[in-house]
Amino acid sequence: MQLSRFTDYSLRVLFYAAINNDRLTTLSEIAQFYDISIEHLRKVVHALSKSGYLKTFRGKNGGIQLGKDPADINIGLVVAQTEGFRPIIDCEHHSCRLTNFCTLQPILNKAKNAFMDVLKEHTLADLIANKPMRQGLIGSDVTTPDRPTKPVN
């Protein structure tokens, strides 16, 4: 099983926002830090803000900030929302001779459920509590402009 780029970027944005939650961060700052397309990030941030994971602020001093406490952001739920609930193999949209008696699909569903259950055991706070993870996110080469520590409404 492989997570989509959208999910990967969603988790990266949440990591970065969580580490820098004392201030607003910008899309360009995150794009530069991870060396990823700002256009991809726009879609990711929009989806995360619609789900309540991020708060966005427009304008000259705008940016993004976590919309929830990191301890309230469940990694399994984020992955489920960004990946959707599609099966590992989509048997309904293929012509397959095994459809009526296949034993593979239930096993794959069980494996997917186990995968999601493990992810659901962890929060964003758990992941950023790891010292090397924190240092990797804080000790960046990205020069961060002075950003307001509180949102400007």
PDB file of C-alpha atoms in Angstrom:
ATOM      1  CA  MET A   1       0.000   0.000   0.000  1.00  0.00           C
ATOM      2  CA  GLN A   2       1.282   3.436  -0.877  1.00  0.00           C
ATOM      3  CA  LEU A   3      -0.077   6.766   0.280  1.00  0.00           C
ATOM      4  CA  SER A   4      -0.809   9.426  -2.288  1.00  0.00           C
ATOM      5  CA  ARG A   5       1.314  12.527  -2.707  1.00  0.00           C
ATOM      6  CA  PHE A   6      -1.672  14.530  -1.441  1.00  0.00           C
ATOM      7  CA  THR A   7      -1.632  12.615   1.851  1.00  0.00           C
ATOM      8  CA  ASP A   8       2.153  12.891   2.105  1.00  0.00           C
ATOM      9  CA  TYR A   9       1.991  16.669   1.634  1.00  0.00           C
ATOM     10  CA  SER A  10      -0.930  16.942   4.058  1.00  0.00           C
ATOM     11  CA  LEU A  11       1.086  15.280   6.796  1.00  0.00           C
ATOM     12  CA  ARG A  12       4.149  17.391   6.006  1.00  0.00           C
ATOM     13  CA  VAL A  13       2.115  20.611   6.242  1.00  0.00           C
ATOM     14  CA  LEU A  14       0.681  19.509   9.582  1.00  0.00           C
ATOM     15  CA  PHE A  15       4.168  18.655  10.906  1.00  0.00           C
ATOM     16  CA  TYR A  16       5.532  22.042   9.903  1.00  0.00           C
ATOM     17  CA  ALA A  17       2.536  23.979  11.209  1.00  0.00           C
ATOM     18  CA  ALA A  18       2.657  22.086  14.510  1.00  0.00           C
ATOM     19  CA  ILE A  19       6.334  22.821  15.105  1.00  0.00           C
ATOM     20  CA  ASN A  20       5.788  26.488  14.243  1.00  0.00           C
ATOM     21  CA  ASN A  21       2.391  26.843  15.885  1.00  0.00           C
ATOM     22  CA  ASP A  22       3.481  29.881  17.883  1.00  0.00           C
ATOM     23  CA  ARG A  23       3.384  31.927  14.674  1.00  0.00           C
ATOM     24  CA  LEU A  24       1.778  32.005  11.250  1.00  0.00           C
ATOM     25  CA  THR A  25       3.603  30.158   8.488  1.00  0.00           C
ATOM     26  CA  THR A  26       3.231  30.731   4.771  1.00  0.00           C
ATOM     27  CA  LEU A  27       2.807  28.416   1.824  1.00  0.00           C
ATOM     28  CA  SER A  28       6.007  29.713   0.267  1.00  0.00           C
ATOM     29  CA  GLU A  29       7.913  28.995   3.491  1.00  0.00           C
ATOM     30  CA  ILE A  30       6.599  25.414   3.580  1.00  0.00           C
ATOM     31  CA  ALA A  31       7.183  24.912  -0.147  1.00  0.00           C
ATOM     32  CA  GLN A  32      10.778  26.105   0.232  1.00  0.00           C
ATOM     33  CA  PHE A  33      11.382  23.954   3.313  1.00  0.00           C
ATOM     34  CA  TYR A  34      10.188  20.746   1.642  1.00  0.00           C
ATOM     35  CA  ASP A  35      11.168  21.759  -1.919  1.00  0.00           C
ATOM     36  CA  ILE A  36       7.683  21.037  -3.235  1.00  0.00           C
ATOM     37  CA  SER A  37       5.288  22.879  -5.519  1.00  0.00           C
ATOM     38  CA  ILE A  38       3.335  25.720  -3.983  1.00  0.00           C
ATOM     39  CA  GLU A  39       0.430  24.820  -6.292  1.00  0.00           C
ATOM     40  CA  HIS A  40       0.172  21.377  -4.707  1.00  0.00           C
ATOM     41  CA  LEU A  41       0.304  22.990  -1.275  1.00  0.00           C
ATOM     42  CA  ARG A  42      -2.598  25.327  -2.085  1.00  0.00           C
ATOM     43  CA  LYS A  43      -4.883  22.341  -2.656  1.00  0.00           C
ATOM     44  CA  VAL A  44      -3.585  20.566   0.441  1.00  0.00           C
ATOM     45  CA  VAL A  45      -3.994  23.599   2.692  1.00  0.00           C
ATOM     46  CA  HIS A  46      -7.473  24.252   1.322  1.00  0.00           C
ATOM     47  CA  ALA A  47      -8.550  20.676   2.136  1.00  0.00           C
ATOM     48  CA  LEU A  48      -6.924  20.744   5.581  1.00  0.00           C
ATOM     49  CA  SER A  49      -8.617  24.040   6.413  1.00  0.00           C
ATOM     50  CA  LYS A  50     -12.011  22.731   5.264  1.00  0.00           C
ATOM     51  CA  SER A  51     -11.505  19.767   7.602  1.00  0.00           C
ATOM     52  CA  GLY A  52     -10.642  22.085  10.498  1.00  0.00           C
ATOM     53  CA  TYR A  53      -7.027  20.960  10.816  1.00  0.00           C
ATOM     54  CA  LEU A  54      -5.716  24.385   9.755  1.00  0.00           C
ATOM     55  CA  LYS A  55      -6.806  27.979  10.111  1.00  0.00           C
ATOM     56  CA  THR A  56      -5.916  30.292   7.254  1.00  0.00           C
ATOM     57  CA  PHE A  57      -5.489  34.053   7.359  1.00  0.00           C
ATOM     58  CA  ARG A  58      -5.364  36.251   4.270  1.00  0.00           C
ATOM     59  CA  GLY A  59      -3.533  39.480   3.698  1.00  0.00           C
ATOM     60  CA  LYS A  60      -0.063  40.908   4.040  1.00  0.00           C
ATOM     61  CA  ASN A  61       0.526  39.293   7.428  1.00  0.00           C
ATOM     62  CA  GLY A  62      -1.507  36.196   6.612  1.00  0.00           C
ATOM     63  CA  GLY A  63      -0.546  32.573   6.763  1.00  0.00           C
ATOM     64  CA  ILE A  64      -1.636  29.310   8.288  1.00  0.00           C
ATOM     65  CA  GLN A  65      -1.790  27.881  11.770  1.00  0.00           C
ATOM     66  CA  LEU A  66      -3.079  24.644  13.256  1.00  0.00           C
ATOM     67  CA  GLY A  67      -6.819  24.699  13.772  1.00  0.00           C
ATOM     68  CA  LYS A  68      -6.676  22.081  16.518  1.00  0.00           C
ATOM     69  CA  ASP A  69      -4.330  21.073  19.266  1.00  0.00           C
ATOM     70  CA  PRO A  70      -1.742  18.564  17.930  1.00  0.00           C
ATOM     71  CA  ALA A  71      -2.994  16.032  20.508  1.00  0.00           C
ATOM     72  CA  ASP A  72      -6.446  16.252  18.890  1.00  0.00           C
ATOM     73  CA  ILE A  73      -5.201  15.527  15.359  1.00  0.00           C
ATOM     74  CA  ASN A  74      -5.345  11.780  14.815  1.00  0.00           C
ATOM     75  CA  ILE A  75      -2.968  10.629  12.076  1.00  0.00           C
ATOM     76  CA  GLY A  76      -5.214   7.723  11.071  1.00  0.00           C
ATOM     77  CA  LEU A  77      -8.176  10.039  10.585  1.00  0.00           C
ATOM     78  CA  VAL A  78      -6.112  12.475   8.518  1.00  0.00           C
ATOM     79  CA  VAL A  79      -4.916   9.628   6.293  1.00  0.00           C
ATOM     80  CA  ALA A  80      -8.452   8.228   5.995  1.00  0.00           C
ATOM     81  CA  GLN A  81      -9.806  11.638   4.982  1.00  0.00           C
ATOM     82  CA  THR A  82      -7.078  12.375   2.459  1.00  0.00           C
ATOM     83  CA  GLU A  83      -6.932   8.871   0.970  1.00  0.00           C
ATOM     84  CA  GLY A  84     -10.622   8.122   1.020  1.00  0.00           C
ATOM     85  CA  PHE A  85     -12.028   4.709   1.721  1.00  0.00           C
ATOM     86  CA  ARG A  86     -11.415   2.970  -1.575  1.00  0.00           C
ATOM     87  CA  PRO A  87     -10.435  -0.703  -1.579  1.00  0.00           C
ATOM     88  CA  ILE A  88      -6.851  -1.774  -2.267  1.00  0.00           C
ATOM     89  CA  ILE A  89      -8.068  -3.617  -5.355  1.00  0.00           C
ATOM     90  CA  ASP A  90     -11.225  -2.261  -6.950  1.00  0.00           C
ATOM     91  CA  CYS A  91     -12.969  -5.474  -7.933  1.00  0.00           C
ATOM     92  CA  GLU A  92     -16.289  -3.800  -8.748  1.00  0.00           C
ATOM     93  CA  HIS A  93     -14.933  -1.888 -11.738  1.00  0.00           C
ATOM     94  CA  HIS A  94     -13.053  -4.784 -13.327  1.00  0.00           C
ATOM     95  CA  SER A  95     -14.268  -7.816 -15.134  1.00  0.00           C
ATOM     96  CA  CYS A  96     -12.920 -10.685 -13.073  1.00  0.00           C
ATOM     97  CA  ARG A  97     -13.793 -14.356 -13.131  1.00  0.00           C
ATOM     98  CA  LEU A  98     -13.114 -14.622  -9.392  1.00  0.00           C
ATOM     99  CA  THR A  99     -15.580 -11.963  -8.238  1.00  0.00           C
ATOM    100  CA  ASN A 100     -18.198 -14.322  -6.791  1.00  0.00           C
ATOM    101  CA  PHE A 101     -15.786 -16.499  -4.832  1.00  0.00           C
ATOM    102  CA  CYS A 102     -12.535 -14.545  -4.434  1.00  0.00           C
ATOM    103  CA  THR A 103     -10.758 -14.959  -1.119  1.00  0.00           C
ATOM    104  CA  LEU A 104      -8.178 -12.226  -1.724  1.00  0.00           C
ATOM    105  CA  GLN A 105     -10.408  -9.176  -1.243  1.00  0.00           C
ATOM    106  CA  PRO A 106     -11.379  -9.973   2.381  1.00  0.00           C
ATOM    107  CA  ILE A 107      -7.706 -10.487   3.266  1.00  0.00           C
ATOM    108  CA  LEU A 108      -6.748  -7.171   1.666  1.00  0.00           C
ATOM    109  CA  ASN A 109      -9.565  -5.417   3.523  1.00  0.00           C
ATOM    110  CA  LYS A 110      -8.339  -6.918   6.800  1.00  0.00           C
ATOM    111  CA  ALA A 111      -4.777  -5.738   6.046  1.00  0.00           C
ATOM    112  CA  LYS A 112      -5.987  -2.233   5.193  1.00  0.00           C
ATOM    113  CA  ASN A 113      -8.020  -2.076   8.411  1.00  0.00           C
ATOM    114  CA  ALA A 114      -4.978  -3.186  10.435  1.00  0.00           C
ATOM    115  CA  PHE A 115      -2.870  -0.509   8.728  1.00  0.00           C
ATOM    116  CA  MET A 116      -5.438   2.179   9.538  1.00  0.00           C
ATOM    117  CA  ASP A 117      -5.817   0.913  13.114  1.00  0.00           C
ATOM    118  CA  VAL A 118      -2.083   1.393  13.712  1.00  0.00           C
ATOM    119  CA  LEU A 119      -2.207   4.923  12.296  1.00  0.00           C
ATOM    120  CA  LYS A 120      -5.204   5.735  14.495  1.00  0.00           C
ATOM    121  CA  GLU A 121      -3.098   4.975  17.580  1.00  0.00           C
ATOM    122  CA  HIS A 122      -1.020   8.120  16.940  1.00  0.00           C
ATOM    123  CA  THR A 123      -1.627  11.842  17.069  1.00  0.00           C
ATOM    124  CA  LEU A 124       0.284  14.708  15.545  1.00  0.00           C
ATOM    125  CA  ALA A 125       1.565  15.485  19.051  1.00  0.00           C
ATOM    126  CA  ASP A 126       3.017  11.964  19.292  1.00  0.00           C
ATOM    127  CA  LEU A 127       4.924  12.346  16.043  1.00  0.00           C
ATOM    128  CA  ILE A 128       6.363  15.785  16.690  1.00  0.00           C
ATOM    129  CA  ALA A 129       7.392  14.779  20.219  1.00  0.00           C
ATOM    130  CA  ASN A 130      10.222  12.762  18.659  1.00  0.00           C
ATOM    131  CA  LYS A 131      13.416  14.806  19.223  1.00  0.00           C
ATOM    132  CA  PRO A 132      15.090  14.096  15.836  1.00  0.00           C
ATOM    133  CA  MET A 133      11.804  14.926  14.079  1.00  0.00           C
ATOM    134  CA  ARG A 134      11.526  18.240  15.949  1.00  0.00           C
ATOM    135  CA  GLN A 135      15.161  19.110  15.252  1.00  0.00           C
ATOM    136  CA  GLY A 136      14.739  18.283  11.570  1.00  0.00           C
ATOM    137  CA  LEU A 137      11.736  20.574  11.330  1.00  0.00           C
ATOM    138  CA  ILE A 138      13.242  23.382  13.409  1.00  0.00           C
ATOM    139  CA  GLY A 139      16.840  23.251  12.192  1.00  0.00           C
ATOM    140  CA  SER A 140      16.032  24.186   8.623  1.00  0.00           C
ATOM    141  CA  ASP A 141      18.009  26.315   6.192  1.00  0.00           C
ATOM    142  CA  VAL A 142      14.841  28.210   5.358  1.00  0.00           C
ATOM    143  CA  THR A 143      14.998  31.807   6.428  1.00  0.00           C
ATOM    144  CA  THR A 144      11.697  32.608   8.044  1.00  0.00           C
ATOM    145  CA  PRO A 145      10.550  36.196   7.943  1.00  0.00           C
ATOM    146  CA  ASP A 146       9.305  37.784  11.109  1.00  0.00           C
ATOM    147  CA  ARG A 147       5.724  36.625  11.255  1.00  0.00           C
ATOM    148  CA  PRO A 148       3.070  37.704  13.703  1.00  0.00           C
ATOM    149  CA  THR A 149       2.772  35.352  16.654  1.00  0.00           C
ATOM    150  CA  LYS A 150      -0.980  35.858  16.746  1.00  0.00           C
ATOM    151  CA  PRO A 151      -3.385  35.924  13.810  1.00  0.00           C
ATOM    152  CA  VAL A 152      -4.340  39.328  12.530  1.00  0.00           C
ATOM    153  CA  ASN A 153      -8.099  39.449  11.885  1.00  0.00           C
TER     154      ASN A 153
END
